[in-house]
PDB file of C-alpha atoms in Angstrom:
ATOM      1  CA  MET A   3     -52.834  60.685  15.212  1.00  0.00           C
ATOM      2  CA  MET A   4     -52.770  62.988  12.152  1.00  0.00           C
ATOM      3  CA  LYS A   5     -49.488  64.492  13.346  1.00  0.00           C
ATOM      4  CA  LYS A   6     -47.909  61.033  13.622  1.00  0.00           C
ATOM      5  CA  LEU A   7     -49.153  60.137  10.123  1.00  0.00           C
ATOM      6  CA  PHE A   8     -47.714  63.355   8.779  1.00  0.00           C
ATOM      7  CA  ALA A   9     -44.383  62.613  10.450  1.00  0.00           C
ATOM      8  CA  LEU A  10     -44.278  59.158   8.853  1.00  0.00           C
ATOM      9  CA  LEU A  11     -44.955  60.648   5.429  1.00  0.00           C
ATOM     10  CA  LEU A  12     -42.204  63.211   5.945  1.00  0.00           C
ATOM     11  CA  ALA A  13     -39.783  60.499   7.014  1.00  0.00           C
ATOM     12  CA  ALA A  14     -40.595  58.481   3.910  1.00  0.00           C
ATOM     13  CA  VAL A  15     -39.827  61.437   1.680  1.00  0.00           C
ATOM     14  CA  MET A  16     -36.547  62.113   3.499  1.00  0.00           C
ATOM     15  CA  LEU A  17     -35.376  58.548   3.055  1.00  0.00           C
ATOM     16  CA  LEU A  18     -36.035  58.516  -0.701  1.00  0.00           C
ATOM     17  CA  GLY A  19     -33.214  59.366  -3.125  1.00  0.00           C
ATOM     18  CA  ALA A  20     -32.196  62.826  -4.125  1.00  0.00           C
ATOM     19  CA  GLY A  21     -34.737  62.708  -6.966  1.00  0.00           C
ATOM     20  CA  ALA A  22     -37.676  62.426  -4.602  1.00  0.00           C
ATOM     21  CA  THR A  23     -40.388  65.042  -4.896  1.00  0.00           C
ATOM     22  CA  ALA A  24     -40.686  67.420  -1.953  1.00  0.00           C
ATOM     23  CA  LEU A  25     -43.955  67.468  -0.070  1.00  0.00           C
ATOM     24  CA  ALA A  26     -44.411  71.142  -0.808  1.00  0.00           C
ATOM     25  CA  ALA A  27     -42.779  73.360  -3.397  1.00  0.00           C
ATOM     26  CA  GLU A  28     -40.172  75.640  -1.856  1.00  0.00           C
ATOM     27  CA  PRO A  29     -40.702  79.370  -2.276  1.00  0.00           C
ATOM     28  CA  GLU A  30     -38.977  80.753  -5.363  1.00  0.00           C
ATOM     29  CA  GLY A  31     -35.304  81.452  -4.695  1.00  0.00           C
ATOM     30  CA  ALA A  32     -35.382  79.460  -1.466  1.00  0.00           C
ATOM     31  CA  GLY A  33     -32.059  78.914   0.218  1.00  0.00           C
ATOM     32  CA  TYR A  34     -30.269  79.346   3.508  1.00  0.00           C
ATOM     33  CA  VAL A  35     -28.549  82.086   5.414  1.00  0.00           C
ATOM     34  CA  ILE A  36     -25.138  81.006   6.706  1.00  0.00           C
ATOM     35  CA  SER A  37     -24.048  82.614   9.973  1.00  0.00           C
ATOM     36  CA  ILE A  38     -20.440  82.211  11.147  1.00  0.00           C
ATOM     37  CA  ALA A  39     -19.227  83.127  14.639  1.00  0.00           C
ATOM     38  CA  ASN A  40     -15.583  83.014  15.729  1.00  0.00           C
ATOM     39  CA  SER A  41     -15.129  81.872  19.332  1.00  0.00           C
ATOM     40  CA  SER A  42     -13.124  84.233  21.562  1.00  0.00           C
ATOM     41  CA  THR A  43     -12.064  81.481  23.938  1.00  0.00           C
ATOM     42  CA  THR A  44     -11.273  78.525  21.699  1.00  0.00           C
ATOM     43  CA  ASN A  45      -9.945  78.262  18.168  1.00  0.00           C
ATOM     44  CA  SER A  46     -13.297  77.302  16.689  1.00  0.00           C
ATOM     45  CA  LEU A  47     -15.965  78.565  14.330  1.00  0.00           C
ATOM     46  CA  THR A  48     -19.654  77.961  14.888  1.00  0.00           C
ATOM     47  CA  VAL A  49     -21.706  77.826  11.697  1.00  0.00           C
ATOM     48  CA  ASP A  50     -25.501  78.088  11.692  1.00  0.00           C
ATOM     49  CA  LEU A  51     -27.751  77.395   8.720  1.00  0.00           C
ATOM     50  CA  LEU A  52     -30.985  79.386   8.857  1.00  0.00           C
ATOM     51  CA  THR A  53     -34.021  79.088   6.600  1.00  0.00           C
ATOM     52  CA  TRP A  54     -35.643  81.629   4.388  1.00  0.00           C
ATOM     53  CA  GLU A  55     -39.301  82.509   4.808  1.00  0.00           C
ATOM     54  CA  GLY A  56     -41.742  79.712   3.931  1.00  0.00           C
ATOM     55  CA  MET A  57     -39.316  76.778   3.744  1.00  0.00           C
ATOM     56  CA  LYS A  58     -40.646  73.411   4.938  1.00  0.00           C
ATOM     57  CA  ASN A  59     -37.931  70.848   4.141  1.00  0.00           C
ATOM     58  CA  GLY A  60     -34.503  70.352   2.650  1.00  0.00           C
ATOM     59  CA  ARG A  61     -31.800  67.829   1.885  1.00  0.00           C
ATOM     60  CA  LEU A  62     -28.316  69.225   2.398  1.00  0.00           C
ATOM     61  CA  GLU A  63     -24.890  67.918   1.479  1.00  0.00           C
ATOM     62  CA  LEU A  64     -21.969  69.782   3.027  1.00  0.00           C
ATOM     63  CA  THR A  65     -18.340  69.198   2.115  1.00  0.00           C
ATOM     64  CA  TYR A  66     -15.305  70.660   3.892  1.00  0.00           C
ATOM     65  CA  PRO A  67     -11.511  70.063   3.856  1.00  0.00           C
ATOM     66  CA  GLU A  68     -10.538  67.057   5.929  1.00  0.00           C
ATOM     67  CA  GLU A  69      -7.794  69.025   7.680  1.00  0.00           C
ATOM     68  CA  LEU A  70     -10.631  70.849   9.433  1.00  0.00           C
ATOM     69  CA  THR A  71     -11.908  69.140  12.587  1.00  0.00           C
ATOM     70  CA  LEU A  72     -15.673  68.876  12.893  1.00  0.00           C
ATOM     71  CA  VAL A  73     -16.095  69.254  16.649  1.00  0.00           C
ATOM     72  CA  SER A  74     -19.872  68.867  16.687  1.00  0.00           C
ATOM     73  CA  ALA A  75     -22.913  68.775  14.424  1.00  0.00           C
ATOM     74  CA  HIS A  76     -26.531  68.803  15.521  1.00  0.00           C
ATOM     75  CA  SER A  77     -29.952  69.823  14.292  1.00  0.00           C
ATOM     76  CA  THR A  78     -31.478  72.917  15.849  1.00  0.00           C
ATOM     77  CA  LEU A  79     -34.977  72.133  14.591  1.00  0.00           C
ATOM     78  CA  ASP A  80     -37.076  71.203  17.626  1.00  0.00           C
ATOM     79  CA  ALA A  81     -38.512  67.694  17.618  1.00  0.00           C
ATOM     80  CA  GLU A  82     -42.044  69.021  18.056  1.00  0.00           C
ATOM     81  CA  ASN A  83     -41.652  71.130  14.915  1.00  0.00           C
ATOM     82  CA  GLY A  84     -40.361  68.472  12.541  1.00  0.00           C
ATOM     83  CA  ILE A  85     -38.035  65.538  11.929  1.00  0.00           C
ATOM     84  CA  THR A  86     -34.382  65.409  10.918  1.00  0.00           C
ATOM     85  CA  ASP A  87     -31.747  62.953   9.735  1.00  0.00           C
ATOM     86  CA  LEU A  88     -28.070  63.813  10.254  1.00  0.00           C
ATOM     87  CA  ASP A  89     -24.986  61.835   9.213  1.00  0.00           C
ATOM     88  CA  ALA A  90     -21.536  63.285   9.960  1.00  0.00           C
ATOM     89  CA  SER A  91     -19.696  59.985  10.250  1.00  0.00           C
ATOM     90  CA  LYS A  92     -17.495  60.476   7.176  1.00  0.00           C
ATOM     91  CA  PRO A  93     -14.708  63.097   7.536  1.00  0.00           C
ATOM     92  CA  GLY A  94     -15.156  65.932   5.085  1.00  0.00           C
ATOM     93  CA  THR A  95     -18.878  65.395   4.502  1.00  0.00           C
ATOM     94  CA  VAL A  96     -22.137  66.069   6.341  1.00  0.00           C
ATOM     95  CA  HIS A  97     -25.531  64.880   5.100  1.00  0.00           C
ATOM     96  CA  PHE A  98     -28.576  66.507   6.641  1.00  0.00           C
ATOM     97  CA  ALA A  99     -32.256  66.160   5.773  1.00  0.00           C
ATOM     98  CA  TRP A 100     -35.061  67.954   7.536  1.00  0.00           C
ATOM     99  CA  ALA A 101     -38.810  68.364   7.213  1.00  0.00           C
ATOM    100  CA  ALA A 102     -40.988  70.666   9.271  1.00  0.00           C
ATOM    101  CA  TYR A 103     -44.690  70.290  10.032  1.00  0.00           C
ATOM    102  CA  THR A 104     -45.326  73.908   9.058  1.00  0.00           C
ATOM    103  CA  ALA A 105     -43.619  76.524   6.929  1.00  0.00           C
ATOM    104  CA  GLN A 106     -40.689  78.112   8.763  1.00  0.00           C
ATOM    105  CA  LYS A 107     -40.218  81.777   9.510  1.00  0.00           C
ATOM    106  CA  ASP A 108     -37.318  83.685   8.022  1.00  0.00           C
ATOM    107  CA  GLY A 109     -34.120  83.036   9.966  1.00  0.00           C
ATOM    108  CA  THR A 110     -35.171  79.786  11.652  1.00  0.00           C
ATOM    109  CA  PRO A 111     -31.994  77.793  12.547  1.00  0.00           C
ATOM    110  CA  VAL A 112     -32.030  74.153  11.418  1.00  0.00           C
ATOM    111  CA  LEU A 113     -28.385  73.037  11.653  1.00  0.00           C
ATOM    112  CA  ARG A 114     -25.357  74.030  13.762  1.00  0.00           C
ATOM    113  CA  LEU A 115     -21.781  72.933  13.084  1.00  0.00           C
ATOM    114  CA  THR A 116     -18.619  73.702  15.038  1.00  0.00           C
ATOM    115  CA  PHE A 117     -15.239  73.447  13.317  1.00  0.00           C
ATOM    116  CA  ARG A 118     -11.710  73.745  14.641  1.00  0.00           C
ATOM    117  CA  GLY A 119      -8.897  74.724  12.302  1.00  0.00           C
ATOM    118  CA  GLN A 120      -5.456  76.231  12.156  1.00  0.00           C
ATOM    119  CA  HIS A 121      -4.919  79.794  13.353  1.00  0.00           C
ATOM    120  CA  GLY A 122      -4.476  82.275  10.543  1.00  0.00           C
ATOM    121  CA  LYS A 123      -5.782  79.961   7.823  1.00  0.00           C
ATOM    122  CA  THR A 124      -8.908  80.274   5.669  1.00  0.00           C
ATOM    123  CA  TYR A 125     -10.767  77.170   4.487  1.00  0.00           C
ATOM    124  CA  PHE A 126     -13.500  76.822   1.884  1.00  0.00           C
ATOM    125  CA  TRP A 127     -16.558  74.651   2.248  1.00  0.00           C
ATOM    126  CA  ASN A 128     -19.556  73.934   0.041  1.00  0.00           C
ATOM    127  CA  VAL A 129     -23.246  73.517   0.863  1.00  0.00           C
ATOM    128  CA  ILE A 130     -25.827  72.248  -1.626  1.00  0.00           C
ATOM    129  CA  ASP A 131     -29.513  71.459  -1.264  1.00  0.00           C
ATOM    130  CA  THR A 132     -29.836  68.447  -3.523  1.00  0.00           C
ATOM    131  CA  GLU A 133     -33.597  68.907  -3.859  1.00  0.00           C
ATOM    132  CA  THR A 134     -33.681  72.549  -4.968  1.00  0.00           C
ATOM    133  CA  GLY A 135     -30.201  72.918  -6.429  1.00  0.00           C
ATOM    134  CA  TRP A 136     -29.392  75.865  -4.155  1.00  0.00           C
ATOM    135  CA  GLN A 137     -25.723  75.953  -3.222  1.00  0.00           C
ATOM    136  CA  SER A 138     -23.159  78.165  -1.565  1.00  0.00           C
ATOM    137  CA  LYS A 139     -19.382  78.130  -1.363  1.00  0.00           C
ATOM    138  CA  SER A 140     -18.227  79.978   1.735  1.00  0.00           C
ATOM    139  CA  MET A 141     -15.026  80.870   3.538  1.00  0.00           C
ATOM    140  CA  LEU A 142     -14.252  79.682   7.052  1.00  0.00           C
ATOM    141  CA  PRO A 143     -11.559  82.112   8.292  1.00  0.00           C
ATOM    142  CA  PHE A 144      -9.662  81.263  11.467  1.00  0.00           C
ATOM    143  CA  ASP A 145      -8.100  84.459  12.741  1.00  0.00           C
ATOM    144  CA  TYR A 146      -4.766  84.700  14.470  1.00  0.00           C
ATOM    145  CA  ARG A 147      -5.437  85.039  18.181  1.00  0.00           C
ATOM    146  CA  PHE A 148      -2.141  86.691  19.048  1.00  0.00           C
ATOM    147  CA  ASN A 149      -0.542  89.426  16.980  1.00  0.00           C
ATOM    148  CA  ASP A 150       2.939  88.383  18.092  1.00  0.00           C
ATOM    149  CA  VAL A 151       2.503  84.675  17.327  1.00  0.00           C
ATOM    150  CA  LEU A 152       2.119  84.705  13.551  1.00  0.00           C
ATOM    151  CA  ASP A 153       5.104  82.763  12.237  1.00  0.00           C
ATOM    152  CA  GLU A 154       4.058  79.141  11.747  1.00  0.00           C
ATOM    153  CA  ASN A 155       7.722  78.149  11.614  1.00  0.00           C
ATOM    154  CA  ALA A 156       8.502  79.509  15.088  1.00  0.00           C
ATOM    155  CA  TRP A 157       9.348  76.662  17.465  1.00  0.00           C
ATOM    156  CA  TYR A 158       6.709  77.842  19.937  1.00  0.00           C
ATOM    157  CA  TYR A 159       3.849  78.507  17.461  1.00  0.00           C
ATOM    158  CA  ASP A 160       1.975  75.218  17.920  1.00  0.00           C
ATOM    159  CA  ALA A 161       2.649  75.108  21.666  1.00  0.00           C
ATOM    160  CA  VAL A 162       1.329  78.610  22.324  1.00  0.00           C
ATOM    161  CA  TYR A 163      -1.935  77.990  20.498  1.00  0.00           C
ATOM    162  CA  ALA A 164      -2.326  74.512  21.974  1.00  0.00           C
ATOM    163  CA  ALA A 165      -1.906  75.901  25.493  1.00  0.00           C
ATOM    164  CA  TRP A 166      -4.410  78.646  24.724  1.00  0.00           C
ATOM    165  CA  ASP A 167      -6.904  76.247  23.117  1.00  0.00           C
ATOM    166  CA  ALA A 168      -6.685  74.048  26.212  1.00  0.00           C
ATOM    167  CA  GLY A 169      -7.622  77.036  28.367  1.00  0.00           C
ATOM    168  CA  LEU A 170      -4.347  76.947  30.294  1.00  0.00           C
ATOM    169  CA  MET A 171      -2.701  80.186  29.205  1.00  0.00           C
ATOM    170  CA  ASN A 172      -4.110  83.555  28.194  1.00  0.00           C
ATOM    171  CA  GLY A 173      -2.516  86.510  26.498  1.00  0.00           C
ATOM    172  CA  VAL A 174      -1.075  89.573  28.191  1.00  0.00           C
ATOM    173  CA  GLY A 175      -3.654  91.960  26.753  1.00  0.00           C
ATOM    174  CA  ARG A 176      -4.429  93.681  23.441  1.00  0.00           C
ATOM    175  CA  ASP A 177      -4.187  90.355  21.578  1.00  0.00           C
ATOM    176  CA  TYR A 178      -0.539  89.757  22.497  1.00  0.00           C
ATOM    177  CA  PHE A 179       0.996  86.656  24.059  1.00  0.00           C
ATOM    178  CA  ALA A 180       4.539  87.917  24.709  1.00  0.00           C
ATOM    179  CA  PRO A 181       6.243  84.569  24.014  1.00  0.00           C
ATOM    180  CA  ASN A 182       9.712  85.790  24.968  1.00  0.00           C
ATOM    181  CA  ALA A 183       8.693  87.468  28.221  1.00  0.00           C
ATOM    182  CA  THR A 184       9.440  85.651  31.458  1.00  0.00           C
ATOM    183  CA  LEU A 185       6.602  83.925  33.274  1.00  0.00           C
ATOM    184  CA  ASP A 186       6.088  84.717  36.935  1.00  0.00           C
ATOM    185  CA  ARG A 187       5.424  82.321  39.798  1.00  0.00           C
ATOM    186  CA  ALA A 188       1.810  83.387  40.282  1.00  0.00           C
ATOM    187  CA  THR A 189       0.959  82.728  36.646  1.00  0.00           C
ATOM    188  CA  LEU A 190       2.215  79.147  36.714  1.00  0.00           C
ATOM    189  CA  ALA A 191       0.285  78.516  39.923  1.00  0.00           C
ATOM    190  CA  THR A 192      -2.800  79.864  38.144  1.00  0.00           C
ATOM    191  CA  VAL A 193      -2.194  77.667  35.089  1.00  0.00           C
ATOM    192  CA  LEU A 194      -2.075  74.521  37.249  1.00  0.00           C
ATOM    193  CA  TYR A 195      -5.108  75.744  39.172  1.00  0.00           C
ATOM    194  CA  ARG A 196      -7.044  75.973  35.902  1.00  0.00           C
ATOM    195  CA  GLU A 197      -5.889  72.512  34.860  1.00  0.00           C
ATOM    196  CA  ALA A 198      -7.195  71.164  38.177  1.00  0.00           C
ATOM    197  CA  GLY A 199     -10.626  72.680  37.550  1.00  0.00           C
ATOM    198  CA  GLU A 200     -10.232  75.680  39.892  1.00  0.00           C
ATOM    199  CA  PRO A 201     -11.152  73.894  43.140  1.00  0.00           C
ATOM    200  CA  ALA A 202     -11.783  75.995  46.231  1.00  0.00           C
ATOM    201  CA  ALA A 203      -9.070  76.249  48.869  1.00  0.00           C
ATOM    202  CA  LYS A 204     -10.033  75.771  52.502  1.00  0.00           C
ATOM    203  CA  GLY A 205      -8.294  78.911  53.700  1.00  0.00           C
ATOM    204  CA  MET A 206      -5.587  81.492  53.134  1.00  0.00           C
ATOM    205  CA  ALA A 207      -1.967  80.490  52.751  1.00  0.00           C
ATOM    206  CA  SER A 208       0.483  81.887  55.287  1.00  0.00           C
ATOM    207  CA  PHE A 209       2.529  83.837  52.736  1.00  0.00           C
ATOM    208  CA  THR A 210       3.000  87.416  53.844  1.00  0.00           C
ATOM    209  CA  ASP A 211       2.789  88.840  50.313  1.00  0.00           C
ATOM    210  CA  ILE A 212      -0.424  87.160  49.121  1.00  0.00           C
ATOM    211  CA  ALA A 213      -3.347  89.500  49.754  1.00  0.00           C
ATOM    212  CA  GLU A 214      -7.015  88.729  49.324  1.00  0.00           C
ATOM    213  CA  GLY A 215      -8.710  89.702  46.083  1.00  0.00           C
ATOM    214  CA  GLN A 216      -5.728  89.467  43.730  1.00  0.00           C
ATOM    215  CA  TRP A 217      -6.115  87.645  40.402  1.00  0.00           C
ATOM    216  CA  TYR A 218      -3.814  84.900  41.667  1.00  0.00           C
ATOM    217  CA  THR A 219      -4.998  84.648  45.293  1.00  0.00           C
ATOM    218  CA  ASP A 220      -7.266  81.626  44.905  1.00  0.00           C
ATOM    219  CA  ALA A 221      -4.717  79.780  42.773  1.00  0.00           C
ATOM    220  CA  VAL A 222      -1.802  80.337  45.174  1.00  0.00           C
ATOM    221  CA  ASN A 223      -3.917  79.410  48.213  1.00  0.00           C
ATOM    222  CA  TRP A 224      -5.002  76.173  46.543  1.00  0.00           C
ATOM    223  CA  ALA A 225      -1.498  75.339  45.287  1.00  0.00           C
ATOM    224  CA  ALA A 226       0.033  75.919  48.744  1.00  0.00           C
ATOM    225  CA  GLU A 227      -2.685  73.855  50.422  1.00  0.00           C
ATOM    226  CA  GLN A 228      -2.028  70.946  48.045  1.00  0.00           C
ATOM    227  CA  GLY A 229       1.745  71.149  48.357  1.00  0.00           C
ATOM    228  CA  VAL A 230       2.212  72.186  44.735  1.00  0.00           C
ATOM    229  CA  VAL A 231       4.074  75.366  45.721  1.00  0.00           C
ATOM    230  CA  ASN A 232       6.289  76.406  48.598  1.00  0.00           C
ATOM    231  CA  GLY A 233       7.412  79.838  49.659  1.00  0.00           C
ATOM    232  CA  TYR A 234      10.748  81.293  50.663  1.00  0.00           C
ATOM    233  CA  PRO A 235      12.391  81.156  54.114  1.00  0.00           C
ATOM    234  CA  ASP A 236      11.309  84.754  54.796  1.00  0.00           C
ATOM    235  CA  GLY A 237       7.631  83.725  54.543  1.00  0.00           C
ATOM    236  CA  THR A 238       6.993  85.234  51.104  1.00  0.00           C
ATOM    237  CA  PHE A 239       5.770  83.635  47.907  1.00  0.00           C
ATOM    238  CA  ARG A 240       6.990  86.371  45.558  1.00  0.00           C
ATOM    239  CA  PRO A 241       4.154  86.046  43.033  1.00  0.00           C
ATOM    240  CA  GLU A 242       5.652  88.420  40.489  1.00  0.00           C
ATOM    241  CA  ALA A 243       9.151  86.940  40.558  1.00  0.00           C
ATOM    242  CA  PRO A 244      10.203  85.247  37.283  1.00  0.00           C
ATOM    243  CA  ILE A 245       9.926  81.503  37.656  1.00  0.00           C
ATOM    244  CA  THR A 246      13.083  79.500  37.120  1.00  0.00           C
ATOM    245  CA  ARG A 247      13.220  76.361  35.033  1.00  0.00           C
ATOM    246  CA  GLN A 248      13.785  74.152  38.076  1.00  0.00           C
ATOM    247  CA  GLU A 249      10.908  75.837  39.946  1.00  0.00           C
ATOM    248  CA  MET A 250       8.693  75.207  36.927  1.00  0.00           C
ATOM    249  CA  ALA A 251       9.731  71.541  36.851  1.00  0.00           C
ATOM    250  CA  THR A 252       9.144  71.162  40.584  1.00  0.00           C
ATOM    251  CA  MET A 253       5.672  72.715  40.560  1.00  0.00           C
ATOM    252  CA  LEU A 254       4.610  70.575  37.613  1.00  0.00           C
ATOM    253  CA  TYR A 255       6.070  67.446  39.207  1.00  0.00           C
ATOM    254  CA  ARG A 256       4.215  68.050  42.460  1.00  0.00           C
ATOM    255  CA  TYR A 257       1.002  68.646  40.540  1.00  0.00           C
ATOM    256  CA  TRP A 258       1.500  65.407  38.603  1.00  0.00           C
ATOM    257  CA  LYS A 259       1.980  63.492  41.861  1.00  0.00           C
ATOM    258  CA  LEU A 260      -1.134  65.158  43.246  1.00  0.00           C
ATOM    259  CA  GLN A 261      -3.013  63.629  40.313  1.00  0.00           C
ATOM    260  CA  GLY A 262      -1.718  60.174  41.252  1.00  0.00           C
ATOM    261  CA  GLY A 263       1.492  60.045  39.230  1.00  0.00           C
ATOM    262  CA  LYS A 264       4.290  57.752  40.421  1.00  0.00           C
ATOM    263  CA  TYR A 265       7.884  58.197  39.278  1.00  0.00           C
ATOM    264  CA  ALA A 266      10.313  55.321  38.844  1.00  0.00           C
ATOM    265  CA  PRO A 267      13.699  56.983  38.215  1.00  0.00           C
ATOM    266  CA  LYS A 268      16.170  55.374  35.887  1.00  0.00           C
ATOM    267  CA  ALA A 269      19.924  55.836  36.129  1.00  0.00           C
ATOM    268  CA  ASP A 270      21.056  59.444  36.456  1.00  0.00           C
ATOM    269  CA  VAL A 271      19.222  60.922  33.485  1.00  0.00           C
ATOM    270  CA  LEU A 272      20.927  64.273  34.018  1.00  0.00           C
ATOM    271  CA  ALA A 273      24.447  62.874  33.796  1.00  0.00           C
ATOM    272  CA  ASN A 274      25.013  64.156  30.261  1.00  0.00           C
ATOM    273  CA  TYR A 275      24.276  67.762  31.187  1.00  0.00           C
ATOM    274  CA  GLN A 276      27.336  69.808  32.063  1.00  0.00           C
ATOM    275  CA  ASP A 277      25.407  71.969  34.545  1.00  0.00           C
ATOM    276  CA  ARG A 278      23.787  69.081  36.389  1.00  0.00           C
ATOM    277  CA  GLY A 279      25.589  70.235  39.528  1.00  0.00           C
ATOM    278  CA  GLU A 280      23.675  73.535  39.394  1.00  0.00           C
ATOM    279  CA  VAL A 281      20.347  71.777  39.951  1.00  0.00           C
ATOM    280  CA  ALA A 282      19.182  72.425  43.525  1.00  0.00           C
ATOM    281  CA  ASP A 283      18.771  69.387  45.753  1.00  0.00           C
ATOM    282  CA  TRP A 284      15.055  70.112  46.185  1.00  0.00           C
ATOM    283  CA  ALA A 285      14.593  70.166  42.399  1.00  0.00           C
ATOM    284  CA  LEU A 286      16.748  67.177  41.449  1.00  0.00           C
ATOM    285  CA  GLU A 287      13.986  64.562  41.369  1.00  0.00           C
ATOM    286  CA  ALA A 288      11.586  66.880  39.549  1.00  0.00           C
ATOM    287  CA  MET A 289      14.147  67.850  36.926  1.00  0.00           C
ATOM    288  CA  SER A 290      15.014  64.189  36.431  1.00  0.00           C
ATOM    289  CA  TRP A 291      11.332  63.347  35.945  1.00  0.00           C
ATOM    290  CA  THR A 292      10.724  66.115  33.420  1.00  0.00           C
ATOM    291  CA  VAL A 293      13.793  65.192  31.379  1.00  0.00           C
ATOM    292  CA  GLN A 294      13.110  61.449  31.540  1.00  0.00           C
ATOM    293  CA  SER A 295       9.481  62.049  30.523  1.00  0.00           C
ATOM    294  CA  GLY A 296      10.443  64.353  27.656  1.00  0.00           C
ATOM    295  CA  ILE A 297       8.518  67.252  29.162  1.00  0.00           C
ATOM    296  CA  ILE A 298      11.585  69.463  29.421  1.00  0.00           C
ATOM    297  CA  VAL A 299      14.531  69.444  27.075  1.00  0.00           C
ATOM    298  CA  GLY A 300      17.798  71.203  27.708  1.00  0.00           C
ATOM    299  CA  MET A 301      18.572  74.703  26.543  1.00  0.00           C
ATOM    300  CA  THR A 302      21.291  72.949  24.523  1.00  0.00           C
ATOM    301  CA  PRO A 303      22.065  69.231  24.211  1.00  0.00           C
ATOM    302  CA  THR A 304      24.421  69.569  27.194  1.00  0.00           C
ATOM    303  CA  THR A 305      22.908  72.326  29.365  1.00  0.00           C
ATOM    304  CA  LEU A 306      19.732  72.604  31.459  1.00  0.00           C
ATOM    305  CA  ASN A 307      20.121  76.139  32.819  1.00  0.00           C
ATOM    306  CA  PRO A 308      18.082  75.153  35.905  1.00  0.00           C
ATOM    307  CA  ALA A 309      18.322  78.549  37.613  1.00  0.00           C
ATOM    308  CA  GLY A 310      17.523  80.489  34.461  1.00  0.00           C
ATOM    309  CA  SER A 311      14.143  82.131  33.970  1.00  0.00           C
ATOM    310  CA  ALA A 312      11.476  80.361  31.931  1.00  0.00           C
ATOM    311  CA  THR A 313       9.787  82.308  29.148  1.00  0.00           C
ATOM    312  CA  ARG A 314       6.078  82.161  28.452  1.00  0.00           C
ATOM    313  CA  ALA A 315       6.735  80.237  25.241  1.00  0.00           C
ATOM    314  CA  GLN A 316       8.897  77.688  27.067  1.00  0.00           C
ATOM    315  CA  VAL A 317       6.205  77.161  29.681  1.00  0.00           C
ATOM    316  CA  ALA A 318       3.600  76.705  26.941  1.00  0.00           C
ATOM    317  CA  LEU A 319       5.733  73.971  25.371  1.00  0.00           C
ATOM    318  CA  VAL A 320       6.284  72.263  28.729  1.00  0.00           C
ATOM    319  CA  LEU A 321       2.543  72.295  29.425  1.00  0.00           C
ATOM    320  CA  VAL A 322       1.703  70.847  26.030  1.00  0.00           C
ATOM    321  CA  ASN A 323       4.300  68.103  26.491  1.00  0.00           C
ATOM    322  CA  TYR A 324       2.773  67.349  29.887  1.00  0.00           C
ATOM    323  CA  LEU A 325      -0.727  67.113  28.413  1.00  0.00           C
ATOM    324  CA  LYS A 326       0.519  64.730  25.735  1.00  0.00           C
ATOM    325  CA  MET A 327       2.045  62.507  28.406  1.00  0.00           C
ATOM    326  CA  ASN A 328      -1.289  62.362  30.211  1.00  0.00           C
TER     327      ASN A 328
END
C-alpha cells in the first residue's frame, strides 16, 4: 500500500511543471553519463543515459537535428524500481521524466535511444535536466562503413549503404565494398536468400560444382529448389563466375514471382534499345520486367549490355530499386 502511495506521489511530481520541487535533493553535481555505441551491422547509434550515484529522479529534454531518424526510444528503468513518462512523438525532441523508489547506483541506465543518420556525418544533440539545470551537448558521429565508398556524389553511394543497411550486401573485407568489382553468381543467390529470410532447403542441388559447407551452399540449394536459379547444360552452377546483367534480371524476376508477383507486359519496352536483339530468349521477359518497373536502366539511353558483367555497385542499385517497388 505504501509503495503504491509513494508511486502516486512521484507521478504527481512528474506531471507538475518544470518548476516543481523534486522529492529529494539531487547529490551535488548530479548529472548523467552518456554512452554511445556504433552498430557494426546497421548504420545506427545507440545512446544510453546512465545516472550518477544517489540520483532518484529527473526531468530531461533532449533535442536533436530532424534529419536524424529516431529509430526507438524507451526507458530502461524497471517498473518495479520506479515510474517513467516518455514522449518522443515530436521529431527533433524527446521529453523524459523518471522517478525511482530508491537512490540509484552509479551507472544505472534510465533511457536508451537509437538513431540512424547519414554515413560519414557528425550530428550534435543537446540534453538538459530541467529540474537541476544539468546539460550536455554531445556529438553523434556516424562513421563511414566502407573506406572505398566515401564520395557522397558518387552515383552508387546511397545505393551501397542502403543495400548494406537492409542486410542484403556485405563488404569484401577490411572495410571495403569494392563497388566496381564484378559480382559473382553465388553472391546474388546469397543476397536473395537473405532477403527471403534464409529458409532451409530440403536437400542438395544437383550441381556438380556446389560442395557442402561452402559459404554459398545453403543459398544456392534453396535458390535452385525454388526455381530462382538454373545451372548450365554441363550440370554446373559456376558460383564464382561473374553474373551478367540479364542473369541478374532473371534471378530477381524469378524471386519476385516466387513472392507472388505477377507481370503484365506492355508493348515491347525494349524496342528503343539498339542491343535488344542481344537479350537471350530465356531472359527477355525478365529484362522487360526490370526495365518496365524501373529496376534496371540501360548502360546508356539506347543500350542494355545484357551479356555484360554486373558490378557490385550496379547490383546494389538494382536491389534498392527492387525494395522501393515492393
